Short mmCIF file of C-alpha atoms and ligand atoms in Angstrom, two decimals:
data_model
loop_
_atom_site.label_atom_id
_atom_site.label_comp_id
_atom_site.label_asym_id
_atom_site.label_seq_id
_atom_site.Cartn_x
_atom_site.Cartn_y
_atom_site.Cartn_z
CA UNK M 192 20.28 -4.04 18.34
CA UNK M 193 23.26 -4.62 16.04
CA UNK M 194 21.91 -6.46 13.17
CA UNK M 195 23.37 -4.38 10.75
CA UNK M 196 26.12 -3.23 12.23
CA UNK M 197 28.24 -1.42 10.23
CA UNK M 198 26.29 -1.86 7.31
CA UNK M 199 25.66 0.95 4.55
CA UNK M 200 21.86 1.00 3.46
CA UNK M 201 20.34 2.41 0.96
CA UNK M 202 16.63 3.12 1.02
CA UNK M 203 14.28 4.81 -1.60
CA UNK M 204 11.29 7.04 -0.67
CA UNK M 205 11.80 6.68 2.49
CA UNK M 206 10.21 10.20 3.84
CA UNK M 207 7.77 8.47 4.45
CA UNK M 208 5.32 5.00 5.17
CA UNK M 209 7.04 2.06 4.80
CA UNK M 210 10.53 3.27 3.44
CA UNK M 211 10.85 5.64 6.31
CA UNK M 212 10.12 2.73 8.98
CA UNK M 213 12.70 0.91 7.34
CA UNK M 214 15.14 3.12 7.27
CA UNK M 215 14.47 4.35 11.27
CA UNK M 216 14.79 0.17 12.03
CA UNK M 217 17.89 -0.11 10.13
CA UNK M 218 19.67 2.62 11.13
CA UNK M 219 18.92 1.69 15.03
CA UNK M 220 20.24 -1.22 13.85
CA UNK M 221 23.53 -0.02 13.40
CA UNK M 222 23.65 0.86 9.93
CA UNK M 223 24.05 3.84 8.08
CA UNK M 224 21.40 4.94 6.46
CA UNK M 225 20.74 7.09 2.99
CA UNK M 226 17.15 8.58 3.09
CA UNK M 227 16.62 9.83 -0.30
CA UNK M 228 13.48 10.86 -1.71
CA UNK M 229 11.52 13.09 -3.70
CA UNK M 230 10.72 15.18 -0.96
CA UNK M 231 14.02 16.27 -0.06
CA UNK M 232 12.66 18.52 2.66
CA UNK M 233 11.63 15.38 4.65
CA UNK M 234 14.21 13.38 3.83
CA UNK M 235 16.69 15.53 5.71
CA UNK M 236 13.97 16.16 8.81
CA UNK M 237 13.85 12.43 9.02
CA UNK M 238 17.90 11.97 8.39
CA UNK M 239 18.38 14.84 11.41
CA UNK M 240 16.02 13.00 13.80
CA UNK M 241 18.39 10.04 13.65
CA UNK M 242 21.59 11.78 13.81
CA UNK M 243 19.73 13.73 16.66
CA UNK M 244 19.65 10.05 18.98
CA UNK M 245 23.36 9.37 17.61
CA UNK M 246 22.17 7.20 14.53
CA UNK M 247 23.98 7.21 11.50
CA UNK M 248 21.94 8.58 8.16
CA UNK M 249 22.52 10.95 5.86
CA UNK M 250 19.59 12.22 3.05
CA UNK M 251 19.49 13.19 -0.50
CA UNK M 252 17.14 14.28 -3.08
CA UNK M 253 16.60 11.78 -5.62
CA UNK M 254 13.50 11.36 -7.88
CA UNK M 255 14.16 7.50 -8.86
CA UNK M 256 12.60 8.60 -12.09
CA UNK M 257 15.30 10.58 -12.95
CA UNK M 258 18.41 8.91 -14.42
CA UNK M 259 20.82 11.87 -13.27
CA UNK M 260 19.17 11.90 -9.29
CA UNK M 261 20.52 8.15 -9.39
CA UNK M 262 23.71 8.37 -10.73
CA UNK M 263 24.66 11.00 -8.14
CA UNK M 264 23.30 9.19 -5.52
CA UNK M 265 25.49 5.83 -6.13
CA UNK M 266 28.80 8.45 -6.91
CA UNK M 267 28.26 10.25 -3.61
CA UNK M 268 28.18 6.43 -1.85
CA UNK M 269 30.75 5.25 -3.79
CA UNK M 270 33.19 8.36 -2.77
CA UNK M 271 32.37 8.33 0.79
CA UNK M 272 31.80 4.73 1.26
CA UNK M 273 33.16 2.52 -1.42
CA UNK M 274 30.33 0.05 -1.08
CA UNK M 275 26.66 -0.65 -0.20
CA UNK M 276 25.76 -3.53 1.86
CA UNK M 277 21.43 -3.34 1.29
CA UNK M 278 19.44 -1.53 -0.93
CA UNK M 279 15.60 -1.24 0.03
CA UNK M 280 14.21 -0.30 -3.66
CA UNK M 281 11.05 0.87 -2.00
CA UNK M 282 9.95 3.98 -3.74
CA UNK M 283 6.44 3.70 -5.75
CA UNK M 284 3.34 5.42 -6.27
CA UNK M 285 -0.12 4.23 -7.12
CA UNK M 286 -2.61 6.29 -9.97
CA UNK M 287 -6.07 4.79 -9.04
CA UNK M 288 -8.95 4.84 -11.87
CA UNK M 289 -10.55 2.31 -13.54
CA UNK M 290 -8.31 0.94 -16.20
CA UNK M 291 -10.60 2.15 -19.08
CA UNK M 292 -10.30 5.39 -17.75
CA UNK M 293 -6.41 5.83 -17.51
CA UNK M 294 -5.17 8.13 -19.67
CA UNK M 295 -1.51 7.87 -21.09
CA UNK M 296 -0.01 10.21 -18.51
CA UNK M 297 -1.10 8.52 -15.49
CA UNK M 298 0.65 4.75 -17.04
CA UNK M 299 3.51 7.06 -18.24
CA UNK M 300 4.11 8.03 -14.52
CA UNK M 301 3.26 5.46 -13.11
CA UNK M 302 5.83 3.24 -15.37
CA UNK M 303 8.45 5.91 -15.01
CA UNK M 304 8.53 5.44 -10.96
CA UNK M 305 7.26 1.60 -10.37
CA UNK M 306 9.35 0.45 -13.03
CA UNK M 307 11.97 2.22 -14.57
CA UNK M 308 13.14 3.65 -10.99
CA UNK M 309 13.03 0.03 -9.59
CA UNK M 310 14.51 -1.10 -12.68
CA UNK M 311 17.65 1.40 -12.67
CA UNK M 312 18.25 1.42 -8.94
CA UNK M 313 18.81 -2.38 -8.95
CA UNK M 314 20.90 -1.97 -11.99
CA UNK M 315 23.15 1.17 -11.02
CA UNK M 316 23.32 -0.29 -7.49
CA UNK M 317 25.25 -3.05 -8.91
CA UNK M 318 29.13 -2.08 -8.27
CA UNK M 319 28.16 -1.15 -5.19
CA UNK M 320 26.70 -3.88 -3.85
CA UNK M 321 29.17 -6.30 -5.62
CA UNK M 322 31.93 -4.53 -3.05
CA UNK M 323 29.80 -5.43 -0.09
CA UNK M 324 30.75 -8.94 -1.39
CA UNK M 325 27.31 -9.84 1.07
CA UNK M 326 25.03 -7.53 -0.72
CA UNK M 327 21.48 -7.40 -0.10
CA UNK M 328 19.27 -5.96 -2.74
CA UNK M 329 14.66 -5.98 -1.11
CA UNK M 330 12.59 -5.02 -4.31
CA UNK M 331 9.10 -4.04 -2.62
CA UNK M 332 6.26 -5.43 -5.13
CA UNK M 333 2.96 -6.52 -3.77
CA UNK M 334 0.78 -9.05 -3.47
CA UNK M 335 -1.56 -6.58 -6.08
CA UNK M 336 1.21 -8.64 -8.51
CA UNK M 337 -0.58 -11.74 -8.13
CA UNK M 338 -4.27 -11.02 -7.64
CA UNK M 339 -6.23 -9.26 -9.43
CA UNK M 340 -8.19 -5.68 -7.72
CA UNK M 341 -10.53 -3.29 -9.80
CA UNK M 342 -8.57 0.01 -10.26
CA UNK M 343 -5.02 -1.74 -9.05
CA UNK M 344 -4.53 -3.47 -13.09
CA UNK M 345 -1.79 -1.11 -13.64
CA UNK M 346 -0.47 -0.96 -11.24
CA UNK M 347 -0.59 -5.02 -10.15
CA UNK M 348 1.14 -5.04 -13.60
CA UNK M 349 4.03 -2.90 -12.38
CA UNK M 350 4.42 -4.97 -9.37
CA UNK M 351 4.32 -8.58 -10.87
CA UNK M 352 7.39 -6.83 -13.39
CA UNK M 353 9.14 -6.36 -9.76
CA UNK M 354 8.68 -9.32 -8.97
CA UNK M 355 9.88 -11.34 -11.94
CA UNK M 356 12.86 -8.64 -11.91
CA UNK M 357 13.43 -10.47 -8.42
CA UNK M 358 13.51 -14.08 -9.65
CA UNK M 359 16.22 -12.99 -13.15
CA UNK M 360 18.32 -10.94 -10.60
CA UNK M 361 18.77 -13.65 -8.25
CA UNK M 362 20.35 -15.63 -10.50
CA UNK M 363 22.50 -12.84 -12.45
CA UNK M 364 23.47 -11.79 -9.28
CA UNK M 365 24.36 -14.49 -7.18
CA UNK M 366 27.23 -15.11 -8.45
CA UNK M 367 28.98 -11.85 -7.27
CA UNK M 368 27.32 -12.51 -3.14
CA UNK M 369 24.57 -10.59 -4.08
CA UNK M 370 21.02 -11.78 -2.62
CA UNK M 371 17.68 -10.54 -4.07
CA UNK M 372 14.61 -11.15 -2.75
CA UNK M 373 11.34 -9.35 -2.47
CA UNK M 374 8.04 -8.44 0.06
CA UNK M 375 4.76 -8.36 -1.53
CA UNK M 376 2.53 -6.82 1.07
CA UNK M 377 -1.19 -7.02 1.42
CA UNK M 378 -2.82 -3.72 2.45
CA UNK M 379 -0.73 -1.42 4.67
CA UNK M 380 -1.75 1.11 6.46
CA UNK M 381 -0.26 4.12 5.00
CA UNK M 382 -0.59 7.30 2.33
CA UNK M 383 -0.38 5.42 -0.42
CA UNK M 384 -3.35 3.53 1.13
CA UNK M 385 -5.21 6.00 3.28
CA UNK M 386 -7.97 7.07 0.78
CA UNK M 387 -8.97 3.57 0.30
CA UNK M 388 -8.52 2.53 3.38
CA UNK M 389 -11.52 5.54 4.88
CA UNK M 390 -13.86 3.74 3.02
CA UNK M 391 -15.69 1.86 5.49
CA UNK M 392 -17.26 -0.70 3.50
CA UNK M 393 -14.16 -1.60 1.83
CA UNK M 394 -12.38 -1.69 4.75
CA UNK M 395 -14.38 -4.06 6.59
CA UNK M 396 -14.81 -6.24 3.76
CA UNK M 397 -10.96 -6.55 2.93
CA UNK M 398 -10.66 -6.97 7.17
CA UNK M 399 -13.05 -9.87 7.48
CA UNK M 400 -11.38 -11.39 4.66
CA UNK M 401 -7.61 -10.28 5.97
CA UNK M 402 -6.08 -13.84 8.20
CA UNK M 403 -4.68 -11.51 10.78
CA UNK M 404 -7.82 -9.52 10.83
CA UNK M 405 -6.00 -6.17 10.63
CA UNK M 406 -4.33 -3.99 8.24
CA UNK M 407 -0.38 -4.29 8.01
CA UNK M 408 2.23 -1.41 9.26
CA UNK M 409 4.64 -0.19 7.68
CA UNK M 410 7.21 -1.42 10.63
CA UNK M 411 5.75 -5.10 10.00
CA UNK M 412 7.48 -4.65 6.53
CA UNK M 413 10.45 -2.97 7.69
CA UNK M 414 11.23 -6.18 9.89
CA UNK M 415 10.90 -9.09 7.13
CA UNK M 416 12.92 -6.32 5.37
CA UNK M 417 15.58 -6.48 8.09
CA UNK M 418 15.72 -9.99 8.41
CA UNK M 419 16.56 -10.30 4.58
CA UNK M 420 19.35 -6.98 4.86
CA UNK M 421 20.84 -8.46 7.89
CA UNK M 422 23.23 -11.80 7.27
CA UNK M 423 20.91 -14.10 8.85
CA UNK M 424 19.31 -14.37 5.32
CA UNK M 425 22.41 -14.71 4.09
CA UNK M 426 21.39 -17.97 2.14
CA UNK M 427 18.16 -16.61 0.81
CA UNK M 428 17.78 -15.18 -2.81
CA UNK M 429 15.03 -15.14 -4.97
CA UNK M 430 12.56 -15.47 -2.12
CA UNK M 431 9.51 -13.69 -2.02
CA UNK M 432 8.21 -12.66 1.68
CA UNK M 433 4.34 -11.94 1.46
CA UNK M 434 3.37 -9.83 4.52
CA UNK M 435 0.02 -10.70 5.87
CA UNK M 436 -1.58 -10.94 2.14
CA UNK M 437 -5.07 -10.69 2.94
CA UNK M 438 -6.07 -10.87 -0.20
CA UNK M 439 -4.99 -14.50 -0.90
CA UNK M 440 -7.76 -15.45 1.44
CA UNK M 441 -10.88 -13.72 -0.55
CA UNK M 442 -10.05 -15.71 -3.73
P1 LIG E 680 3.93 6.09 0.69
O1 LIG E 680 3.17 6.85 -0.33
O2 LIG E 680 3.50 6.14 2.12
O3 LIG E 680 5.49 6.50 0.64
C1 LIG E 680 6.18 6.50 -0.58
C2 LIG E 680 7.39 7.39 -0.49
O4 LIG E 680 8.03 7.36 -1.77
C3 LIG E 680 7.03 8.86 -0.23
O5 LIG E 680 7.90 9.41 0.73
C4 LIG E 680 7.20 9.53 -1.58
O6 LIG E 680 7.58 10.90 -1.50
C5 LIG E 680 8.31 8.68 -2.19
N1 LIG E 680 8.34 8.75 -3.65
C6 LIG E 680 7.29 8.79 -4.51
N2 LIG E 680 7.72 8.90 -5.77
C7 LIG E 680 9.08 8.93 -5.71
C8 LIG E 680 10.11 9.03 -6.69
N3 LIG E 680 9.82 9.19 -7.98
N4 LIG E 680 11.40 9.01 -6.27
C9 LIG E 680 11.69 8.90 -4.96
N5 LIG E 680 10.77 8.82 -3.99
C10 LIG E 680 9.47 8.83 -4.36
O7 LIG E 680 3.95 4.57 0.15
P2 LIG E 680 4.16 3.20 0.93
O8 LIG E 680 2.84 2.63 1.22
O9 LIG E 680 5.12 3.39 2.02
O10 LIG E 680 4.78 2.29 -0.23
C11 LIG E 680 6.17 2.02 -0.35
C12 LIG E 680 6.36 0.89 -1.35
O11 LIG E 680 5.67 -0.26 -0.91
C13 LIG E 680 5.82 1.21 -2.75
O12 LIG E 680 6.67 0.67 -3.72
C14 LIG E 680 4.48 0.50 -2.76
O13 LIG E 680 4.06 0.18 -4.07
C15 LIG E 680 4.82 -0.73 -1.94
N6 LIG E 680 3.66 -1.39 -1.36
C16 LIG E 680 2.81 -0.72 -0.50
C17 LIG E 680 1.70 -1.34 0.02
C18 LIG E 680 0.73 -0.65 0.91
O14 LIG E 680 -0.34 -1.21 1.16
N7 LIG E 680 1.02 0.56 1.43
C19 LIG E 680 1.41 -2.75 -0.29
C20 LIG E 680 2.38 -3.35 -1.19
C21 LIG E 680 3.44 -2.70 -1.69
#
């Protein structure tokens, strides 16, 4: 129950799927939680039901695209908590077409969120986490960094930048307490995936070839994610955690 006690977490786009499990385990956990997202609107429903049971969260609007969203994010930690103990850089998006077919908008966006807003959370996190002085920074790629899906190039591409990002910040970081590691799911069963997931054929193809023979949940990531936040992992850095990984077993 107290895993994280005391703990301040930060977790990004987590309205919803797998950053909003996370960030409902942590906070019964102990810790409090920022919910920040895009959607503002659910951010603060999903803040309120926590403070509603007595939890500790509070939510913000930030588009991790969005250079100013961030830097008001880590100044309104900073002022009311003077450091950040995890940081769950969980918000991405998918653009599914063919490859051939993307046009520049769709990698522009797609680059913008998956890697620039990964990319500048783990950087302007930094101070933050260096106060912890037991810092925990969980980059979400996937295993779509590693094998190779028509329609996921791009955005495998995006992911296997995440998770080199993982390995160099391990070692930059380290030195100041700070741990980085990452979870590479398979599929999960969430928005990002639902589309994909309704088509039957698909579905039971990627099942039959999935070693747990079904789909991941966003609260299976949410607890490899706690075990690297809380200080039981508190050797670990540089680690990838793959979740299930289906995948590895059709290739
Ligand atoms: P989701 O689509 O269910 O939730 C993503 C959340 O991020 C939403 O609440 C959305 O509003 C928010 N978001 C989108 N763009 C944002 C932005 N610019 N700034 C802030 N928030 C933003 O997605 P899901 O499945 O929960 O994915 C979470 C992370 O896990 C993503 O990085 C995804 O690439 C990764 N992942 C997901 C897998 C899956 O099968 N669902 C597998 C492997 C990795």
């Amino acid at each position: 129950m107290d895993r994280l006690k005391d703990k301040i977490a930060l977790v990004t786009g987590s309205a919803a799927g797998i950053g909003l499990a996370t960030a409902q385990l942590f906070a019964a956990e102990g810790a409090h939680v920022y919910i920040t997202d895009v959607a503002g609107d659910a951010a603060e429903k999903a803040a309120a039901e926590l403070t509603a049971k007595g939890l500790k969260a509070s939510a913000m609007t930030v588009d991790v695209s969005r250079g100013q969203d961030v830097t008001a994010l880590m100044r309104a930690i900073e002022q009311q908590h003077k450091k950040l103990d995890v940081v769950v850089n969980n918000a991405g998006i998918n653009v599914r077409t063919d490859f051939r077919n993307m046009s520049d908008a769709d990698w522009v966006r797609l680059r913008e969120v998956n890697l620039d807003g990964m990319i500048r959370i783990a950087r302007d996190a930094f101070p933050l986490l260096k106060a912890s002085g037991r810092g925990s920074l969980i980059n979400l790629a996937s295993i779509m960094g590693h094998r190779g899906m028509r329609t996921l190039a791009a955005y495998g591409a995006t992911k296997g930048a995440m998770s080199a990002l993982t390995r160099g910040l391990a070692v930059e970081y380290a030195p100041f307490g700070i741990r980085v590691n990452a979870l590479a799911p398979g599929f999960i069963e969430t928005a990002l995936t639902e589309r994909v997931l309704r088509i039957e054929a698909f579905s039971k193809a990627l099942l039959d070839r999935t070693p747990m023979r079904r789909f991941g949940t966003s609260e299976d990531v949410a607890n490899a994610a706690l075990f690297f936040a809380s200080d039981e992992s508190g050797y670990i850095t540089g680690a990838e955690l793959a979740i299930d990984g289906g995948m590895q077993a059709a290739l």
